[in-house]
Short mmCIF file of N, CA and C in Angstrom, two decimals:
data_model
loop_
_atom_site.label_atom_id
_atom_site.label_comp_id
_atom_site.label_asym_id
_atom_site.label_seq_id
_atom_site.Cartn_x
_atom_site.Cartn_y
_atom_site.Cartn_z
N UNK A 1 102.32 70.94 106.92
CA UNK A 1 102.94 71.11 108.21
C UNK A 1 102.04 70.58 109.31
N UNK A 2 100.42 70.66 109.14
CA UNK A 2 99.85 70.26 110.13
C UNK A 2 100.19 68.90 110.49
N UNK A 3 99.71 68.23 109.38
CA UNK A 3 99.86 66.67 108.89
C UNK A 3 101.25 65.76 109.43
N UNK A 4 101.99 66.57 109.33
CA UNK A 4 103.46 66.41 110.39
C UNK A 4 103.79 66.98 111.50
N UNK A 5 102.81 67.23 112.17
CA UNK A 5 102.98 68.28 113.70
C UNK A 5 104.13 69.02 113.64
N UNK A 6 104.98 69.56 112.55
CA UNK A 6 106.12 70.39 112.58
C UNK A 6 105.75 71.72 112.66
N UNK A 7 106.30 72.30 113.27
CA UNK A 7 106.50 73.88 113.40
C UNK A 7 106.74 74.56 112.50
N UNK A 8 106.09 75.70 111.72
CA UNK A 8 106.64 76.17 110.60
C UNK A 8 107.40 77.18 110.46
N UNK A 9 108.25 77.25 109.90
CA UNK A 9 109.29 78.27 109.92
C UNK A 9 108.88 80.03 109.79
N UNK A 10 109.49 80.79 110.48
CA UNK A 10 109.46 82.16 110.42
C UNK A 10 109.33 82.51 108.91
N UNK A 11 109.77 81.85 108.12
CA UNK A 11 110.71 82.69 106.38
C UNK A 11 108.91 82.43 105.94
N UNK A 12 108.18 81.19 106.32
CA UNK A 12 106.93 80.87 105.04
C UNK A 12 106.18 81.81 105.69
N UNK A 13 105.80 82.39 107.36
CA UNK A 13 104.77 83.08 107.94
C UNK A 13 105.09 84.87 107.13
N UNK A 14 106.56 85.10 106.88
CA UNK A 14 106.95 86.40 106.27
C UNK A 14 106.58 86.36 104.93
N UNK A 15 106.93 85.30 103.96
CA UNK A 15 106.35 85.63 102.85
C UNK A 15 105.25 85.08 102.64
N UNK A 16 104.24 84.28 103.19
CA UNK A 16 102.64 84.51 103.13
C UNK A 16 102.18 86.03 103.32
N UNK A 17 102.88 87.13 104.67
CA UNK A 17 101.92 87.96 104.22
C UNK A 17 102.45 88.93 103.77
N UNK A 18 103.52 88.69 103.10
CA UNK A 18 103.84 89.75 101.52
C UNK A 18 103.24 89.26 100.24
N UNK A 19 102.62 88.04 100.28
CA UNK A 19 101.98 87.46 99.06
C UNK A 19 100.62 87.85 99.48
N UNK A 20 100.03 87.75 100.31
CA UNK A 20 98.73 88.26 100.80
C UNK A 20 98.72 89.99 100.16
N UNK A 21 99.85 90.37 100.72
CA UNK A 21 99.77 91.85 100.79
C UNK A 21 100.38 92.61 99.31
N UNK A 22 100.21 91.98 98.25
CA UNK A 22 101.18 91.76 96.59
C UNK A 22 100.77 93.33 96.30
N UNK A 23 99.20 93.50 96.47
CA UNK A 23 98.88 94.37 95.65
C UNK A 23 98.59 95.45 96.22
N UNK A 24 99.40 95.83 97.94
CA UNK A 24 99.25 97.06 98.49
C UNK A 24 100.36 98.41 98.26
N UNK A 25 101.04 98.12 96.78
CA UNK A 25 101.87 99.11 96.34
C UNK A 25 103.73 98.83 96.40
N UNK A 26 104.46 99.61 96.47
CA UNK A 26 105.74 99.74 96.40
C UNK A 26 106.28 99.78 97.42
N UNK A 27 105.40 99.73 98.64
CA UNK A 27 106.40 99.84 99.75
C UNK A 27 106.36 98.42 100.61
N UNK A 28 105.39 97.57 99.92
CA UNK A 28 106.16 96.02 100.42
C UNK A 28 107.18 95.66 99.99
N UNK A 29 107.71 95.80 98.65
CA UNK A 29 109.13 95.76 98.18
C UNK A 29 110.17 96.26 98.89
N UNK A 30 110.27 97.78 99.44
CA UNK A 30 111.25 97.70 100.12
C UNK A 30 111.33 97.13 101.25
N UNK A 31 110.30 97.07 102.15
CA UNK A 31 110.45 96.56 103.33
C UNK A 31 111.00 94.70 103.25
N UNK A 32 110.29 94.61 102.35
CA UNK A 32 111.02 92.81 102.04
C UNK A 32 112.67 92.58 101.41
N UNK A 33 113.14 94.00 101.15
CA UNK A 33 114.42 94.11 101.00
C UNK A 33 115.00 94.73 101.90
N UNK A 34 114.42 95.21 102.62
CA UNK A 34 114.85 95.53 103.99
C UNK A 34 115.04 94.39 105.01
N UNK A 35 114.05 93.21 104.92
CA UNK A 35 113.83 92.06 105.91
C UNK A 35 115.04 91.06 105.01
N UNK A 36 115.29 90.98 103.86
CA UNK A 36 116.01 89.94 103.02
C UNK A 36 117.65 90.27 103.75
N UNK A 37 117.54 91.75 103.77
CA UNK A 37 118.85 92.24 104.29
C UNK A 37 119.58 92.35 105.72
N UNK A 38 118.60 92.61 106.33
CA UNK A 38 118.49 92.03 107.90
C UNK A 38 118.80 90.86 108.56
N UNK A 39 117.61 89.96 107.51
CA UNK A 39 118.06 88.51 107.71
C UNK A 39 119.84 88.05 107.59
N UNK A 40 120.05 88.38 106.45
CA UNK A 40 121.74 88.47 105.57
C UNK A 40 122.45 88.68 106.58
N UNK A 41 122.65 89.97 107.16
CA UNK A 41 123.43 90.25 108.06
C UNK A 41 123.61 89.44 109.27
N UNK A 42 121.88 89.06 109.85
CA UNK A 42 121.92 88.65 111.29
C UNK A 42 123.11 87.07 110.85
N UNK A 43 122.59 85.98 109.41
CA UNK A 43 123.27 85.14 109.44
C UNK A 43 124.79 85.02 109.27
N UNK A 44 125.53 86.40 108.93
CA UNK A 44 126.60 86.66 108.44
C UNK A 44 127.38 86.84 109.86
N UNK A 45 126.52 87.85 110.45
CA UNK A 45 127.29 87.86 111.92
C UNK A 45 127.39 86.73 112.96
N UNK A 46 126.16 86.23 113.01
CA UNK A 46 125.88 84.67 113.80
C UNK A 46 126.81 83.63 113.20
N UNK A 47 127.20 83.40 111.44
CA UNK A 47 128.14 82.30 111.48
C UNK A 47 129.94 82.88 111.64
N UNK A 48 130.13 84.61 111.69
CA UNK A 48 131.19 84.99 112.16
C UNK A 48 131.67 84.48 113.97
N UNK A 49 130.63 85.47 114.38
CA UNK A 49 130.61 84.57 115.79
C UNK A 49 130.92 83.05 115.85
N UNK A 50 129.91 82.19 115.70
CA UNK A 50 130.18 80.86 115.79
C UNK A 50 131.88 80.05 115.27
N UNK A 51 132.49 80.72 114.14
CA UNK A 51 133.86 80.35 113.25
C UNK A 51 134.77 81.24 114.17
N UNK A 52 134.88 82.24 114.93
CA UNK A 52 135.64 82.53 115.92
C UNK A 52 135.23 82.08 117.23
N UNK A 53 134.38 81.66 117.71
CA UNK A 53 134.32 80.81 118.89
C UNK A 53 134.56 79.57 119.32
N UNK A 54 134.72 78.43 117.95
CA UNK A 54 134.92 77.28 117.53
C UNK A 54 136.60 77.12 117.52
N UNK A 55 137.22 78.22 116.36
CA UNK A 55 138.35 78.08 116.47
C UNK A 55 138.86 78.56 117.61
N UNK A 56 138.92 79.17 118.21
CA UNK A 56 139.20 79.85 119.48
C UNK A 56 139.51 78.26 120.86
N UNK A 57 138.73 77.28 120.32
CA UNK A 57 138.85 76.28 120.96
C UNK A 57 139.73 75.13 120.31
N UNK A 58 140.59 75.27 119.50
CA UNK A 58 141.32 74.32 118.68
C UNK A 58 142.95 74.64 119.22
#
């Protein structure tokens, strides 16, 4: 990413430090199924929004 001056995405900075953090027990698991699920939703609602705002213009 340096090497290409690109910006790196939110998803690699979250799971670097759950891979950093592998061996601090059972409760990085849920919380990373907590964040997997969060994520899910936010994109589920954001492409609901967007498919009724689009058609809404047709």
């Amino acid at each position: 990413m340096l090497e290409n001056k690109a910006m790196h995405p939110l998803v690699v900075g979250t799971a670097l430090s759950f891979a950093f953090r592998a061996g601090a027990g059972e409760g990085n698991l849920l919380l990373f199924a907590l964040a997997v699920v969060l994520v899910l939703l936010a994109v589920q609602r954001g492409s609901a929004y967007l498919l009724r705002h689009f058609t809404a213009l047709i």
